[in-house]
Coordinates of C-alpha atoms and ligand atoms in Angstrom, one line a residue:
X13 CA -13.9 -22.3 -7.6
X14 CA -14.1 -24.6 -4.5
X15 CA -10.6 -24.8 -2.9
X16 CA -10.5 -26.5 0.8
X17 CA -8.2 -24.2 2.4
X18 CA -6.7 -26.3 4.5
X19 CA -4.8 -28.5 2.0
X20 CA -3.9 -26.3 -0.5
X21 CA -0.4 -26.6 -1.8
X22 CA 1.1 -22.8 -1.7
X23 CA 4.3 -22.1 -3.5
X24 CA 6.1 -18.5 -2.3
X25 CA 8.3 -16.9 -4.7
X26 CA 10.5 -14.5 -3.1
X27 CA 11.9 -14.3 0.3
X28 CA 12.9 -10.6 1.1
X29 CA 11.9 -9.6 4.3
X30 CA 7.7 -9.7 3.4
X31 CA 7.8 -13.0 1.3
X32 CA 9.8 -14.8 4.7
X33 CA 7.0 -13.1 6.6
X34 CA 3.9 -14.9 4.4
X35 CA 5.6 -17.9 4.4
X36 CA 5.7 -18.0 8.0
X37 CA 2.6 -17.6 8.9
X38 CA 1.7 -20.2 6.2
X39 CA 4.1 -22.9 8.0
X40 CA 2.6 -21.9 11.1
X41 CA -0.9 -22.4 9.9
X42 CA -0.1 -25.6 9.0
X43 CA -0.1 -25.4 5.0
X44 CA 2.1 -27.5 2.8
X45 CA 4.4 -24.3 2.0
X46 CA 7.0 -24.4 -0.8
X47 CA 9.7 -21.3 -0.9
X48 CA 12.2 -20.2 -3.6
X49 CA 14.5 -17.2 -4.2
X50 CA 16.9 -16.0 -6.7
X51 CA 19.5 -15.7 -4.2
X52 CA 19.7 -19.4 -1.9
X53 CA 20.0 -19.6 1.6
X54 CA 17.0 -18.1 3.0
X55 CA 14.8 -20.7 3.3
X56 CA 16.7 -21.6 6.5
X57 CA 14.5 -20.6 9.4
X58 CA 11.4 -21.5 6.8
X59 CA 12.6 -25.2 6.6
X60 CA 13.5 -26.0 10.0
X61 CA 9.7 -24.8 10.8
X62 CA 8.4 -27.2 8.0
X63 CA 8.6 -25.5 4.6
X64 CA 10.3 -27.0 1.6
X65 CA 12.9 -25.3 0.0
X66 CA 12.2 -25.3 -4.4
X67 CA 15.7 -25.2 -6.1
X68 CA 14.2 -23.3 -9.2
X69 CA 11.1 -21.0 -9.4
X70 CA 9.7 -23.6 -12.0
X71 CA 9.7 -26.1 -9.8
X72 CA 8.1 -24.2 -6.9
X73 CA 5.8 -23.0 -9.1
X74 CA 4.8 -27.1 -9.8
X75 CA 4.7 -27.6 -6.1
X76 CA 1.5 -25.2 -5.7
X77 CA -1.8 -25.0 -6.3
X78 CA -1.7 -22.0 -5.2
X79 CA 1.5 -19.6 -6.1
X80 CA 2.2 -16.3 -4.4
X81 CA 4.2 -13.6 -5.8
X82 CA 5.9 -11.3 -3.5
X83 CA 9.2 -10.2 -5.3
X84 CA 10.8 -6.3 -5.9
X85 CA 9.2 -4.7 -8.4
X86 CA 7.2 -5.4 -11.8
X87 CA 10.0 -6.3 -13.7
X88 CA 11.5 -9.0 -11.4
X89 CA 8.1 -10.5 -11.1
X90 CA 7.8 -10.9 -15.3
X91 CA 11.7 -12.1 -15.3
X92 CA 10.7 -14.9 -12.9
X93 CA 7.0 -15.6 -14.2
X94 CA 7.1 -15.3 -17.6
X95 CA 9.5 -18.1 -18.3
X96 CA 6.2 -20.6 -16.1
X97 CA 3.4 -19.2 -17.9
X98 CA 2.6 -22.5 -19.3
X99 CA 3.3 -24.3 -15.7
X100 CA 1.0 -22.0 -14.0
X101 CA -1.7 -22.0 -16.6
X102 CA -4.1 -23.7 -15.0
X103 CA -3.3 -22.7 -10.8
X104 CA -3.8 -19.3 -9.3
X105 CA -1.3 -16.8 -8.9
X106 CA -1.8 -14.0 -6.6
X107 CA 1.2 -11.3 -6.5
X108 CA 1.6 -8.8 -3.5
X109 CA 4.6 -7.0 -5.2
X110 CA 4.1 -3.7 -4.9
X111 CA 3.4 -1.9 -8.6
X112 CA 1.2 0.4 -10.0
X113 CA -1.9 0.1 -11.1
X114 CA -1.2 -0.4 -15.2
X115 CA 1.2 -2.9 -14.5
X116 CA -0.9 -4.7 -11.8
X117 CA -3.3 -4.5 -15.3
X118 CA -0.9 -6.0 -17.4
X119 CA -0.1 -8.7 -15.0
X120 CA -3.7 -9.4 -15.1
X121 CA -4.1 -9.5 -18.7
X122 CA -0.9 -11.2 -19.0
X123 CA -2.5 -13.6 -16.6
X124 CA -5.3 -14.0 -18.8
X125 CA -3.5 -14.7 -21.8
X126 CA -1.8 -17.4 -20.0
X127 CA -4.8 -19.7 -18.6
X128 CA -3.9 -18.0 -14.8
X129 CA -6.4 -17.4 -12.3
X130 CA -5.3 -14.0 -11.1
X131 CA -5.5 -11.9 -7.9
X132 CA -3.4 -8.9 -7.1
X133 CA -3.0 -7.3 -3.8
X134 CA -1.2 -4.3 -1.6
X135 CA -0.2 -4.9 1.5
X136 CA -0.4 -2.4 3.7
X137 CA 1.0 -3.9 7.1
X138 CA 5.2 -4.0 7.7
X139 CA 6.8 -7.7 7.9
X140 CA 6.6 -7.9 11.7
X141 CA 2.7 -7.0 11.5
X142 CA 1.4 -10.0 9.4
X143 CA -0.9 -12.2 11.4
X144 CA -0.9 -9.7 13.6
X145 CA -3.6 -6.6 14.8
X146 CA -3.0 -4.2 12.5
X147 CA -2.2 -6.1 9.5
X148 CA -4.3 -5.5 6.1
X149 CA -4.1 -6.8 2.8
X150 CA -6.1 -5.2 -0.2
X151 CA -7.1 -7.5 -3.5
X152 CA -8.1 -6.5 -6.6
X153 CA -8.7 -8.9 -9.8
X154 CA -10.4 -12.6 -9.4
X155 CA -13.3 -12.4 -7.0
X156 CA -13.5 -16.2 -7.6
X157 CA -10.1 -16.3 -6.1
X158 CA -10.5 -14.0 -3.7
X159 CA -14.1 -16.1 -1.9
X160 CA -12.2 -19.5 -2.5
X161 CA -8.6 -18.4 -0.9
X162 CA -10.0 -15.7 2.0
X163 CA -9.7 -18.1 5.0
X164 CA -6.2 -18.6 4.0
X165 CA -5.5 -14.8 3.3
X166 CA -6.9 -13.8 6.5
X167 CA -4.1 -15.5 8.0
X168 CA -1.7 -12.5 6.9
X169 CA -4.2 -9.9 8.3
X170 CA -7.6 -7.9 7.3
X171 CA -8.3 -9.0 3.8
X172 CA -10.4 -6.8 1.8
X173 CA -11.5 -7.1 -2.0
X174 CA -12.0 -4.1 -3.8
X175 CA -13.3 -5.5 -7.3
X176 CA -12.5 -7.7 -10.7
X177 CA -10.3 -4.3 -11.7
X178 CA -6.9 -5.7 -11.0
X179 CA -5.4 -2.1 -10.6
X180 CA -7.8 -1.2 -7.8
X181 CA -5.5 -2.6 -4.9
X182 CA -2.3 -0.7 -5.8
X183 CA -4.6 2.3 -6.6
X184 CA -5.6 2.4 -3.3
X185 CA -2.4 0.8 -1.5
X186 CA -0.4 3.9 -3.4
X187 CA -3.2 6.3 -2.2
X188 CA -2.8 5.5 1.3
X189 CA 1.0 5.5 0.9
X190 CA 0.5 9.1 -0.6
X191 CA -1.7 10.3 2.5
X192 CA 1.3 8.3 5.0
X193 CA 3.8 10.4 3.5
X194 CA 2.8 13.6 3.1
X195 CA 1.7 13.2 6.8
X196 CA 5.2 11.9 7.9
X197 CA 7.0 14.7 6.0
X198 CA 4.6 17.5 8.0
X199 CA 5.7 15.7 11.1
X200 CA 9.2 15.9 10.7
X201 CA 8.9 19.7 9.5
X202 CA 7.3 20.4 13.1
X203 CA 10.4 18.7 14.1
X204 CA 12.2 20.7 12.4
X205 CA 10.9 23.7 13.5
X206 CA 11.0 22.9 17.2
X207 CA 14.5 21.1 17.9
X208 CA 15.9 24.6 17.7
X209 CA 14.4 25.7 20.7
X210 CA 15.8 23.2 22.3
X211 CA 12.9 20.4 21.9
X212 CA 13.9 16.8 21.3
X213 CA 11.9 15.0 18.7
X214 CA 10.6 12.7 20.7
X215 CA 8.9 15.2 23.0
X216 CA 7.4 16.5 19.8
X217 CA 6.2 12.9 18.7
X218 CA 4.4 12.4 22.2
X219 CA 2.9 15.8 21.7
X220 CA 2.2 15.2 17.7
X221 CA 0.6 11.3 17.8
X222 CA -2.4 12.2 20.0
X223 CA -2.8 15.8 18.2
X224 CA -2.8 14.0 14.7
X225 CA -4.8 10.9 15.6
X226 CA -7.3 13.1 16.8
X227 CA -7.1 15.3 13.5
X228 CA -7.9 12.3 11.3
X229 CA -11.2 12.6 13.3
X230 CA -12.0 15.1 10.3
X231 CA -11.6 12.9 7.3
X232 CA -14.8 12.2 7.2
X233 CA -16.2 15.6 7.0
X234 CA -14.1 16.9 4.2
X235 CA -15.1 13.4 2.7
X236 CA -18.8 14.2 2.9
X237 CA -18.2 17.7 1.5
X238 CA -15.8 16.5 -1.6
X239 CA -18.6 13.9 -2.4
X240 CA -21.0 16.5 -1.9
X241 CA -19.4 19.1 -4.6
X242 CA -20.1 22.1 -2.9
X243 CA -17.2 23.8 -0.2
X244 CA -19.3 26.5 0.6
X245 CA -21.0 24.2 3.6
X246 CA -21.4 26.5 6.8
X247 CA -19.6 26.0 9.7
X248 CA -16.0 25.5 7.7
X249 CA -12.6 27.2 8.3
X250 CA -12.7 29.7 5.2
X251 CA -9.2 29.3 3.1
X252 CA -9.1 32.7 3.3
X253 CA -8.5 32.6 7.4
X254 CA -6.2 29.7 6.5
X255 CA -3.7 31.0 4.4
X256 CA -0.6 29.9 6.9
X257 CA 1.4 32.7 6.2
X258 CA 2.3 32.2 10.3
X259 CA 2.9 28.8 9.5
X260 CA 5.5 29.6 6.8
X261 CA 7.4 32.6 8.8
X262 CA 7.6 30.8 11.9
X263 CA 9.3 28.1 10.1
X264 CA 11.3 30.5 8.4
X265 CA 12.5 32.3 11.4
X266 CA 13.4 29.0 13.0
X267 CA 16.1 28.9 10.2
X268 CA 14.6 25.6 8.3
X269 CA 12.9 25.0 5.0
X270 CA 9.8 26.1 4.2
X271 CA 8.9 23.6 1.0
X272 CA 6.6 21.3 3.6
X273 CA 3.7 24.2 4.6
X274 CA 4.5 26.2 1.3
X275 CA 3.3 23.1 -0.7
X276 CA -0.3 23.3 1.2
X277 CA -0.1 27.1 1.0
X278 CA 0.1 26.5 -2.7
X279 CA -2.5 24.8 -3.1
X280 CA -4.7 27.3 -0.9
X281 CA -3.6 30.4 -2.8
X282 CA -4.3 29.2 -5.9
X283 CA -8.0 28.2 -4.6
X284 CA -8.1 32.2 -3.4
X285 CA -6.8 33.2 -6.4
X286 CA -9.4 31.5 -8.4
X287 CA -12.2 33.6 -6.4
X288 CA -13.0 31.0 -3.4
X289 CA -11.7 32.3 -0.5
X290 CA -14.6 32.4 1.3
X291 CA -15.2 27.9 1.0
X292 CA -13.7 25.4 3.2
X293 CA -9.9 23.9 3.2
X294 CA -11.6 20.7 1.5
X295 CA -11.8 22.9 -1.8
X296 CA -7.3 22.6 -2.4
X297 CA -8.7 19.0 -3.6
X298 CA -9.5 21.4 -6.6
X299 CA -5.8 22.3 -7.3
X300 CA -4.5 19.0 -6.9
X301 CA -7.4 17.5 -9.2
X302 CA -6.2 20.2 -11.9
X303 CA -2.3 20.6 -11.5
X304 CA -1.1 24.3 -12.3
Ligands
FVH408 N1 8.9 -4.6 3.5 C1 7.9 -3.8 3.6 O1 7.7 -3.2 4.7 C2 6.9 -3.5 2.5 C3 5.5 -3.4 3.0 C4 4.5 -3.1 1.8 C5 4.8 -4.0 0.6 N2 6.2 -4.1 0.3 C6 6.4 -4.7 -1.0 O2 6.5 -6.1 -0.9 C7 7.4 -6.6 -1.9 C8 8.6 -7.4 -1.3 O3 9.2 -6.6 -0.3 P1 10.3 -7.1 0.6 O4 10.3 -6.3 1.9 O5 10.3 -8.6 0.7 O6 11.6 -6.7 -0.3 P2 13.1 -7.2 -0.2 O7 13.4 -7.6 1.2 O8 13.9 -6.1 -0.8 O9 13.1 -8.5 -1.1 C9 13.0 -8.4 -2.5 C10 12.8 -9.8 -3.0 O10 12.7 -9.8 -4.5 C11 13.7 -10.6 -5.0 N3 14.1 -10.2 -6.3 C12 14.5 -8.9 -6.6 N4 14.7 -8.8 -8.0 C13 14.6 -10.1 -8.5 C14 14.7 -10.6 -9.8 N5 15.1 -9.9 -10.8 N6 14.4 -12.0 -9.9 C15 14.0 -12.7 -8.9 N7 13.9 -12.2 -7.6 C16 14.1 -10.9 -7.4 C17 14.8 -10.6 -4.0 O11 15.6 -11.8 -4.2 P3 17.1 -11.8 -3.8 O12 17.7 -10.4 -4.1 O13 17.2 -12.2 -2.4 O14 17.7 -12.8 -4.7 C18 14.0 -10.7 -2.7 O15 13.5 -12.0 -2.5 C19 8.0 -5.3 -2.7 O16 7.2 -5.1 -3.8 C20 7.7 -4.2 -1.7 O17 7.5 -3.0 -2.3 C21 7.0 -4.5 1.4

């Protein structure tokens, strides 16, 4: 697929607060940038920068030769596309709508079936970050489209392609999401537990930011001993000397909920229980690989 990237024809479909942010960084770029959404009147800013404004997804969809997907959820993405199958048969779609994996593979079989180059992709940036440092995009699905349409992707941030497996963006995209979380949730329980001696969360956060960031300096060494298969690698923290029981009564003696550090306790005790008390923290992956 040869495609000169800089006179594609791109058609955006949805402009909630990430499909306004593609768009204009494609108007700034210079493409020929077509914009629609269910709802009118937020093309405004959009237009006045040089964007056309579609009255009907169908005939945004005819404007591009390259249409972009970035709407709620699964559902609204099949209630808008399905009706174009046969206009987009034969131009590439590539949706950034967050899903999961089995229906980023439906929407790629779906795709398929219609005649439709697809690509699917997580983003994994915040509206004001795209085009900016920062900024990263994961694909899955078409590597044809992914080679002939990277110059243009890059102009939303990092673009990386993870395989013709149209699930393997939102796998990973939900993955990261999963580690984000459970990390934000552990922050706010120190926050918890400090605020009633009088700390305010922010000192906390200037405390916690470095402290974490340098934490994360040990990913890869429980990485190399998960791939590795064995947790009894010397050198480790044993579970047994990690069991946070100080953890969990400090919290509880501060008055607030212990759910955050009893979750990891959890998934230490059962490791102890099992007879491997004596291997690394890296071996809970075993509890959470085979839910109690
Ligand atoms: N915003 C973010 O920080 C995150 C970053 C990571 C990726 N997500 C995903 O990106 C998708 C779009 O997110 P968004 O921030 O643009 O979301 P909203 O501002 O809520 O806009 C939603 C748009 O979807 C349209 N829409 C909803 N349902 C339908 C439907 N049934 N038919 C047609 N369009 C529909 C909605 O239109 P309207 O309500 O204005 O008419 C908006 O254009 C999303 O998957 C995130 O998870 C963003």
């Amino acid at each position: 697929m040869a495609v000169d990237n800089n006179s594609v024809q791109v058609s955006v479909l949805g402009l909630g607060e990430m499909g306004r942010a593609l768009a204009d960084a494609l108007v700034k770029a210079g493409h020929g940038t077509t914009v629609w959404n269910r709802t009118p009147g937020r093309a405004g800013d959009l237009v006045a920068q040089g964007a056309r404004a579609a009255d009907t997804a169908g005939e945004a969809v005819r404007a591009g030769d390259l249409v972009i997907a970035c709407l709620l959820d699964h559902a609204s993405v099949h209630e808008v596309l399905d009706p174009l199958a046969g206009e987009l048969a034969g131009r590439t779609l590539i949706n950034l709508t967050t899903t999961s994996p089995a229906q980023a593979r439906e929407s790629a079989e779906w795709a398929a079936r219609a005649g439709i180059a697809y690509l699917d992709g997580g983003i994994m940036a915040t509206p004001e970050m795209i085009g900016g440092p920062g900024s990263s995009i994961l694909y899955s699905g078409s590597g044809e489209v992914f080679d002939a349409y990277k110059e243009l992707l890059d102009l939303w941030g990092t673009s990386t392609y993870f395989g013709e497996d149209a699930g393997l963006a939102c796998l990973y995209d939900l993955a990261l999401l999963s580690g984000m979380y459970v990390m934000f949730a552990g922050f706010l329980h120190g926050v918890a537990m400090v605020t009633p001696a009088g700390v305010t969360a922010s000192e906390f956060a200037a405390l916690a930011a470095p402290f974490m960031t340098a934490m994360t300096s040990g990913f890869e060494g429980f990485a190399a001993v998960v791939d590795g298969g064995d947790y009894t690698v010397e050198g480790q923290q044993s579970l047994s000397f990690s069991q946070l029981g100080d953890l969990v009564d400090a919290s509880a003696d501060q008055g607030v909920g212990t759910e955050v550090i009893a979750m990891v306790q959890a998934l230490i005790q059962r490791q102890i229980d099992a007879g491997h008390g004596e291997e690394g923290f890296a071996r809970i992956i075993e509890s959470i690989r085979q839910p109690g």
